[in-house]
Structures are given as structure tokens and as C-alpha cells.
JSON list of C-alpha atoms in Angstrom, two decimals:
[
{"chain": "A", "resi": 26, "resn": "UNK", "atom": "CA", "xyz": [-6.35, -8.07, -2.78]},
{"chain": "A", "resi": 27, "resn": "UNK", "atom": "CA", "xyz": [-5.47, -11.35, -1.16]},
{"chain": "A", "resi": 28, "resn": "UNK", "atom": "CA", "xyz": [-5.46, -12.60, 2.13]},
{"chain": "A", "resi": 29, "resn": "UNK", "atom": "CA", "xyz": [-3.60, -16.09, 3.51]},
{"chain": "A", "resi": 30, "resn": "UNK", "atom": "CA", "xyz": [-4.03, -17.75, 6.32]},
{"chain": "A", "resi": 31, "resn": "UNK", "atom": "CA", "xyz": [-1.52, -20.25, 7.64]},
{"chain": "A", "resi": 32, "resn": "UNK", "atom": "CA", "xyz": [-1.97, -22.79, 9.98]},
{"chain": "A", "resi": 33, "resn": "UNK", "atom": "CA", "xyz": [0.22, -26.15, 10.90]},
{"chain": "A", "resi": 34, "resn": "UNK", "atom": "CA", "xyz": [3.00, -24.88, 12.65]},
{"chain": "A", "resi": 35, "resn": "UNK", "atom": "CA", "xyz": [4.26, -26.39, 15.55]},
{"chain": "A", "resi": 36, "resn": "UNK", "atom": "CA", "xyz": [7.59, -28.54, 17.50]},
{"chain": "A", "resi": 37, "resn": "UNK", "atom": "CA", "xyz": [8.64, -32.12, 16.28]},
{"chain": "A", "resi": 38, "resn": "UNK", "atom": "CA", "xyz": [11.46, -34.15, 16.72]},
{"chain": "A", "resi": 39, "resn": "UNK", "atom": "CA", "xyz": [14.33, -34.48, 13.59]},
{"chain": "A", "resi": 40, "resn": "UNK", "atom": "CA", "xyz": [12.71, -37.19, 11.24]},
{"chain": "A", "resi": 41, "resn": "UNK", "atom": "CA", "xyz": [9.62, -36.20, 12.50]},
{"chain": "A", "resi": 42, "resn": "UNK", "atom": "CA", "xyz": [7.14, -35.06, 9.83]},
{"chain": "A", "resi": 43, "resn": "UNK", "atom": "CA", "xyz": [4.69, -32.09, 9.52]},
{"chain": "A", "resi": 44, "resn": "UNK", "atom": "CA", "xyz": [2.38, -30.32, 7.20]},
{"chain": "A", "resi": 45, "resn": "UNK", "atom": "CA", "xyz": [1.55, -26.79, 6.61]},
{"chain": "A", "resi": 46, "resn": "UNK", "atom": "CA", "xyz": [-1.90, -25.29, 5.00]},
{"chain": "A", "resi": 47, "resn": "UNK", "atom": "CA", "xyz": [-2.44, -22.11, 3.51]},
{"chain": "A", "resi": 48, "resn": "UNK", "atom": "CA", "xyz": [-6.04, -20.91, 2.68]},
{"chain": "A", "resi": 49, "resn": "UNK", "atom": "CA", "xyz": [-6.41, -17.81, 0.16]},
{"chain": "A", "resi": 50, "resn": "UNK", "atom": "CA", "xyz": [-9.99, -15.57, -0.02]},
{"chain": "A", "resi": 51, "resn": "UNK", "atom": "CA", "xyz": [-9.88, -12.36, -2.38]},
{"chain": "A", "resi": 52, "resn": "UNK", "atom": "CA", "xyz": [-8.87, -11.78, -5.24]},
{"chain": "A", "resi": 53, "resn": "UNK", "atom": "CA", "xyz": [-8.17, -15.71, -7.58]},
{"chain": "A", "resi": 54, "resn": "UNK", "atom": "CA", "xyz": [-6.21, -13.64, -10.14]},
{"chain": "A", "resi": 55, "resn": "UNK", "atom": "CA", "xyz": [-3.80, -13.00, -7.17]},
{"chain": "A", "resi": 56, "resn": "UNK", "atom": "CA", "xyz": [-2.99, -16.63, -7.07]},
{"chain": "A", "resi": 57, "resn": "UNK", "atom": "CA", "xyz": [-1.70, -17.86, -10.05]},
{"chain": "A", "resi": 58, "resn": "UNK", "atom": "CA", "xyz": [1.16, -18.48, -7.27]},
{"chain": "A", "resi": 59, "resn": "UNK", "atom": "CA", "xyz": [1.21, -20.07, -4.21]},
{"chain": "A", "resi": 60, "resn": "UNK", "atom": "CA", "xyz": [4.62, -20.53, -2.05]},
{"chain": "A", "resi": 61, "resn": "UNK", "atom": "CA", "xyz": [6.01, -21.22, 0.84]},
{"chain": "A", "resi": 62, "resn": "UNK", "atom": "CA", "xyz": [8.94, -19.29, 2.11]},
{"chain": "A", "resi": 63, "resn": "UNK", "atom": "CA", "xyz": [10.66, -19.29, 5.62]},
{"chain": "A", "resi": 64, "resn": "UNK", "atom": "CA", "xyz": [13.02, -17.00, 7.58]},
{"chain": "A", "resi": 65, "resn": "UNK", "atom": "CA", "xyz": [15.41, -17.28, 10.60]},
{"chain": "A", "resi": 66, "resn": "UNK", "atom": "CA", "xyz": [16.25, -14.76, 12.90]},
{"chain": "A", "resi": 67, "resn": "UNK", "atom": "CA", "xyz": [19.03, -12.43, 11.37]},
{"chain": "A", "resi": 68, "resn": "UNK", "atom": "CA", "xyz": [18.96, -14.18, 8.07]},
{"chain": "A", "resi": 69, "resn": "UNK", "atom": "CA", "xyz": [17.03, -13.47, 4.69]},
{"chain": "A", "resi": 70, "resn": "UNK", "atom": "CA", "xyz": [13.68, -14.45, 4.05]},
{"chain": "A", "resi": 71, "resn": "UNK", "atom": "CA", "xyz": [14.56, -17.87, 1.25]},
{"chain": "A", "resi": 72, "resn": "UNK", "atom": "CA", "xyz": [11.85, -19.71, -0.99]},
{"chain": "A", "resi": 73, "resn": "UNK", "atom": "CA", "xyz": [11.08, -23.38, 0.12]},
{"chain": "A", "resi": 74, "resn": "UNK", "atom": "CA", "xyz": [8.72, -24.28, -2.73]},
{"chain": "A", "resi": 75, "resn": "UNK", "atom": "CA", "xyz": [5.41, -23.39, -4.62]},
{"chain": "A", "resi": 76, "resn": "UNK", "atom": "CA", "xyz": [2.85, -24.33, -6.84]},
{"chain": "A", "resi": 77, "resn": "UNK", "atom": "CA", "xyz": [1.23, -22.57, -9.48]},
{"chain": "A", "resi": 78, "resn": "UNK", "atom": "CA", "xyz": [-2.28, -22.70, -10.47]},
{"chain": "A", "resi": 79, "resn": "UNK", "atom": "CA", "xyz": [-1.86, -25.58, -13.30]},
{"chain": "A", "resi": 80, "resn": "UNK", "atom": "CA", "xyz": [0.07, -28.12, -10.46]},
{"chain": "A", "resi": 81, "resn": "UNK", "atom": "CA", "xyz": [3.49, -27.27, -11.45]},
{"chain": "A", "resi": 82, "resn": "UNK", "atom": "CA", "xyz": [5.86, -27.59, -8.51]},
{"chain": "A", "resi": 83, "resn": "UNK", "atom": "CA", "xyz": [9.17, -26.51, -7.01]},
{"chain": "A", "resi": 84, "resn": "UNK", "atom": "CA", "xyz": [11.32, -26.51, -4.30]},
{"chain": "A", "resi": 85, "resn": "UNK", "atom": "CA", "xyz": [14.28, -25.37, -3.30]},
{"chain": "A", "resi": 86, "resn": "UNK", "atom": "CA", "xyz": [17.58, -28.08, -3.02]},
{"chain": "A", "resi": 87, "resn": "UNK", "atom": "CA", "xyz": [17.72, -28.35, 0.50]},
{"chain": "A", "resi": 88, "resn": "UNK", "atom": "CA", "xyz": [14.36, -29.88, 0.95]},
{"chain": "A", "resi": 89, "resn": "UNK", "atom": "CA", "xyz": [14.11, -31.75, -2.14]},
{"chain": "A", "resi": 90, "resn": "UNK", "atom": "CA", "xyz": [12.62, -35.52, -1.76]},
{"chain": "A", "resi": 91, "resn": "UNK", "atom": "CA", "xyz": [11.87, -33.99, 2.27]},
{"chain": "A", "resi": 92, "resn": "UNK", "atom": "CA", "xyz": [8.86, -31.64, 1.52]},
{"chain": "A", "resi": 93, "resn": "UNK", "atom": "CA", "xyz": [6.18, -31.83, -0.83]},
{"chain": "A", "resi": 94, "resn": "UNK", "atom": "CA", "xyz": [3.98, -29.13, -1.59]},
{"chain": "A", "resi": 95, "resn": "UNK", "atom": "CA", "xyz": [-0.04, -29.67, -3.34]},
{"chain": "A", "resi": 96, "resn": "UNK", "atom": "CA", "xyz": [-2.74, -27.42, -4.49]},
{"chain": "A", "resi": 97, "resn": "UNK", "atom": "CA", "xyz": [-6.62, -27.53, -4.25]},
{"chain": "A", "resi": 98, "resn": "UNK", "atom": "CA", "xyz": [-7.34, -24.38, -6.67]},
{"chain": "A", "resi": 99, "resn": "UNK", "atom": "CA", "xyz": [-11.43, -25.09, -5.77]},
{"chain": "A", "resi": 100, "resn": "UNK", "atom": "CA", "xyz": [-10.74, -24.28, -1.94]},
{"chain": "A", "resi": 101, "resn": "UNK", "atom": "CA", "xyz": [-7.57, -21.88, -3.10]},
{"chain": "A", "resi": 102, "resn": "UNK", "atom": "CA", "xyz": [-5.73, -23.83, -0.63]},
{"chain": "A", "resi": 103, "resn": "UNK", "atom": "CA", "xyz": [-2.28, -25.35, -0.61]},
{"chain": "A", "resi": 104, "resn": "UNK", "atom": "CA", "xyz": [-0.07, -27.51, 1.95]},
{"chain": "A", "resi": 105, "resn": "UNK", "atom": "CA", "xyz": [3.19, -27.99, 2.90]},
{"chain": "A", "resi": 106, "resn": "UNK", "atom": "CA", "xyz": [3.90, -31.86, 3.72]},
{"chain": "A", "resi": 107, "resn": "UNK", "atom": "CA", "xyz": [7.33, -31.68, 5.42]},
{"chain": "A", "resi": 108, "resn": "UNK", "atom": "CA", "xyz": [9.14, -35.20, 5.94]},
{"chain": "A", "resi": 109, "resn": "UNK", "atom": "CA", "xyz": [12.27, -36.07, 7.70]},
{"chain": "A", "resi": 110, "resn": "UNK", "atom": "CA", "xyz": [12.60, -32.83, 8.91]},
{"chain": "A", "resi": 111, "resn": "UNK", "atom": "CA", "xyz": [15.75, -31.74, 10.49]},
{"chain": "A", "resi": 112, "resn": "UNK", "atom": "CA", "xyz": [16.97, -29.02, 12.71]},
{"chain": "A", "resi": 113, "resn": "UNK", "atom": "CA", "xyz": [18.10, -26.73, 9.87]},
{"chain": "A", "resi": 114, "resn": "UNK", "atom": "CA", "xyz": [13.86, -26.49, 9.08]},
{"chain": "A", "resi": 115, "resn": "UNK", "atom": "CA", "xyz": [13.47, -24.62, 12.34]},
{"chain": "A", "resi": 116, "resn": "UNK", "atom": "CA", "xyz": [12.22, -21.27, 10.51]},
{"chain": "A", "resi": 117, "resn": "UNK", "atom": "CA", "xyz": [9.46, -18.88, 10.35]},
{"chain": "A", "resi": 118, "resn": "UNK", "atom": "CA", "xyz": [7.29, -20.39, 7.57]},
{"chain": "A", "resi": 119, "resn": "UNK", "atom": "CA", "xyz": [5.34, -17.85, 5.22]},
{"chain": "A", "resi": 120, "resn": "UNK", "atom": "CA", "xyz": [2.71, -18.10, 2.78]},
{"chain": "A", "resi": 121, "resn": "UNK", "atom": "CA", "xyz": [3.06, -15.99, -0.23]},
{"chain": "A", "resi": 122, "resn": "UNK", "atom": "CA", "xyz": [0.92, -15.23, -3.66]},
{"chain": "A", "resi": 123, "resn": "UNK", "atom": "CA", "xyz": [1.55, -14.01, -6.73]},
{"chain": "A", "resi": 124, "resn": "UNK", "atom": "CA", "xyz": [-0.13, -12.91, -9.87]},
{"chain": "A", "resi": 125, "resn": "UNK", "atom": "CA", "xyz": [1.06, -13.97, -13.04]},
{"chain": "A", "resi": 126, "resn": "UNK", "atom": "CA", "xyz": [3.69, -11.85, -14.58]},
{"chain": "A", "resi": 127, "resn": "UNK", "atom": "CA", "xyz": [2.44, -9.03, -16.32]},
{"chain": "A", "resi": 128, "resn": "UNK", "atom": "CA", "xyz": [-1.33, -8.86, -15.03]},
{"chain": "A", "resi": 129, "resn": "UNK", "atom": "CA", "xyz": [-2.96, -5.66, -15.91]},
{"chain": "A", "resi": 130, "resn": "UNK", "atom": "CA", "xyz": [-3.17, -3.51, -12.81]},
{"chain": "A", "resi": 131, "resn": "UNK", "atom": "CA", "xyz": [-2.54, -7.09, -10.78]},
{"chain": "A", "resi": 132, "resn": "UNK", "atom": "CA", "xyz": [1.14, -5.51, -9.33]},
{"chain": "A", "resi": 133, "resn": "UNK", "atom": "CA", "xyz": [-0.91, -3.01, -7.15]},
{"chain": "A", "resi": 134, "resn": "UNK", "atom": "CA", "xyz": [-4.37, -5.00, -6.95]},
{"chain": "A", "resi": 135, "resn": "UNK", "atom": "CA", "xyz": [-2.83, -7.95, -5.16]},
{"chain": "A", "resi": 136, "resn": "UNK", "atom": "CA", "xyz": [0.06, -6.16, -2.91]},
{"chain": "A", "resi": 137, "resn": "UNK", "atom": "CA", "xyz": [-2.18, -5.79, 0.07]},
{"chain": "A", "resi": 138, "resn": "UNK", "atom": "CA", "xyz": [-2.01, -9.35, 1.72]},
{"chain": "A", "resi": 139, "resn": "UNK", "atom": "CA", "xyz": [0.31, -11.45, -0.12]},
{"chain": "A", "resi": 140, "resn": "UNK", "atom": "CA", "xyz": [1.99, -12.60, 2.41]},
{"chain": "A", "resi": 141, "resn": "UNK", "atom": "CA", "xyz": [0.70, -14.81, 5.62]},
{"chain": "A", "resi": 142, "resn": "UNK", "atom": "CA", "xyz": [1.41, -13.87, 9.20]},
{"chain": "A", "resi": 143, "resn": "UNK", "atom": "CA", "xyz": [3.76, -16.83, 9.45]},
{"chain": "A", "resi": 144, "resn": "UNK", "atom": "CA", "xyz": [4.12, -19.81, 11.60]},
{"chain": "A", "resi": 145, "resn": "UNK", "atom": "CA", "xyz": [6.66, -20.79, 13.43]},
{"chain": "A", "resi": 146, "resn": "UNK", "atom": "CA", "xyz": [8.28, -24.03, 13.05]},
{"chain": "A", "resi": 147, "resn": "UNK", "atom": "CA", "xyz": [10.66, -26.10, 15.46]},
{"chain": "A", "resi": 148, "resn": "UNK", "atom": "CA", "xyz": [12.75, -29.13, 14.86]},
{"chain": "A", "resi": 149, "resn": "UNK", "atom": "CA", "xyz": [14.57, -30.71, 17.93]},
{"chain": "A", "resi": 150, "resn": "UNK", "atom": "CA", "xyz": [17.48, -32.57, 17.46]}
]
């Protein structure tokens, strides 16, 4: 299993920055994935961005250039670095983790946990 731990969250003003941190404990082969997700009431939980295990990165279109995500795979950690933000950011901001596709036994071993307890995020206009 996995557990994550988020921690960051908070209220800013638009153009305002802020950063995010996930830790991880359990379970590394439950990590090969790392992301960062968010949710606003009465909408669907959407992917922000993620990092795997050998640095790749990705993020969604809407905070491309905005939001940068890293990885420290010694302390199984990774942050959010949110820039510019804007209203539209205010969201529920999760950690999630992932195995890598295909894992022996990793689809059941790593289900308990994957996702953080969320933070919540503001952005005043």
C-alpha cells in the first residue's frame, strides 16, 4: 500500500503563486506515478500534472507555462509550484500514485491509499 500526505494548500491573490508537496511512505513500487489532480464542487475530479519516477513531466493545457511539477524519488516526495494562478485554480487539490502498468499483483497491492486527503486551494480575484 501507499499513503500521501499533502500539504501547501492555502488562499492567494490571482498572480499570486503557491506550491504544493506530496510525501509518499509504503510501498516505492506504488509510485512509479506521482500526480496531482483537483476537483470543484459538482464537477469531475481532472488531472493537473504528474511526474513519473524517471522525471518525465506533464500537465494538463490549462496550466501549462503556470505550474510546474518536480520529483525527489530519495524522499518519495513531489511538489506542485503553481505561478500566476488565477481564479479558475480554486479546486480541491489531490495527490495520487500509481504503479506502472501491468505490475504483478501491484492493481490490488497499491489501491489502499493512493489518493491524498486533499487540500483546498483558493484564488481571489
Amino acid at each position: 500500500q501507499v499513503r500521501l500526505v499533502e500539504s501547501g494548500g492555502g488562499s492567494v491573490q490571482a498572480g499570486d503563486s503557491l506550491t504544493l508537496s506530496c510525501v509518499a511512505s509504503g510501498n516505492t513500487r506504488c509510485m512509479d506515478k506521482l500526480e496531482w489532480y483537483r476537483q470543484v464542487p459538482g464537477k469531475e475530479r481532472e488531472l493537473v500534472a504528474g511526474v513519473n519516477r524517471d522525471g518525465a513531466e506533464w500537465y494538463e493545457d490549462f496550466v501549462k507555462g503556470r505550474f510546474t511539477g518536480s520529483r525527489d524519488n530519495d524522499k518519495n516526495t513531489v511538489t506542485l509550484q503553481m505561478n500566476n494562478m488565477k481564479p479558475n485554480d480554486t479546486a480541491v487539490y489531490y495527490c495520487s500514485a500509481q504503479p506502472r502498468p501491468g505490475g504483478k499483483g501491484l492493481g490490488t497491492a497499491c489501491a489502499n491509499g493512493r489518493w491524498g486527503q486533499g487540500v483546498q486551494v483558493t484564488v481571489s480575484s
